[in-house]
């Protein structure tokens, strides 16, 4: 499993992807083994278009991997499985990740604070 400290941007993307209950259910289902889109949508109880949207987000975050395969009758089937990842969050790993963030610093934006006299 990958255990290197993720960059700040990578960590934000992974945590944002996992913050959605449906995506967490998808990861939980795929942890039991790889599955194809139609079956996965029936198992989770959501439409295929909605499932595709969530799968794309999880795949972009590096949490799952998709592969296109042909069935015996020549039909294209997209299979997904959980990627090999580990997230170990500690104050020091979060500080190291925060130091590598490339996005804007929210504390630098907005109105200036008024000093109390």
Phi, psi and omega in degrees: 000148179285125182235004179296149178294124181288156174293163179301317180295319179295318180296317178299317180295316180296313181294322177295320179294322181280347184286352181264129182301322179294318180293325176295321176296320179298313178300316179300319179291318181287341176297336179280347180145160182295156183207160178260159192304309184300316180293318180297321179294323177292318181297319183274335177086035176230162181291157178297318178299318178294318178299316179303318180301313181291321179296320179298319180294317179294322180291320178297328179278356179079019182267335176225163179230134178250147176218138181268130180226156177261134176281174181299330180270011175086008180277137177283130180231132179263119178256145177233149174214160180290135176284162179279103181215156174222133174241113178243105186261121174226164177304322182288323178290325177292321178295318179296319179293319181298327180293343182256003181300137179256348180287172181293151177274112184298336180286343179274347183261166174091179183292149178290147178286145175273133178277142176276139179259000000 
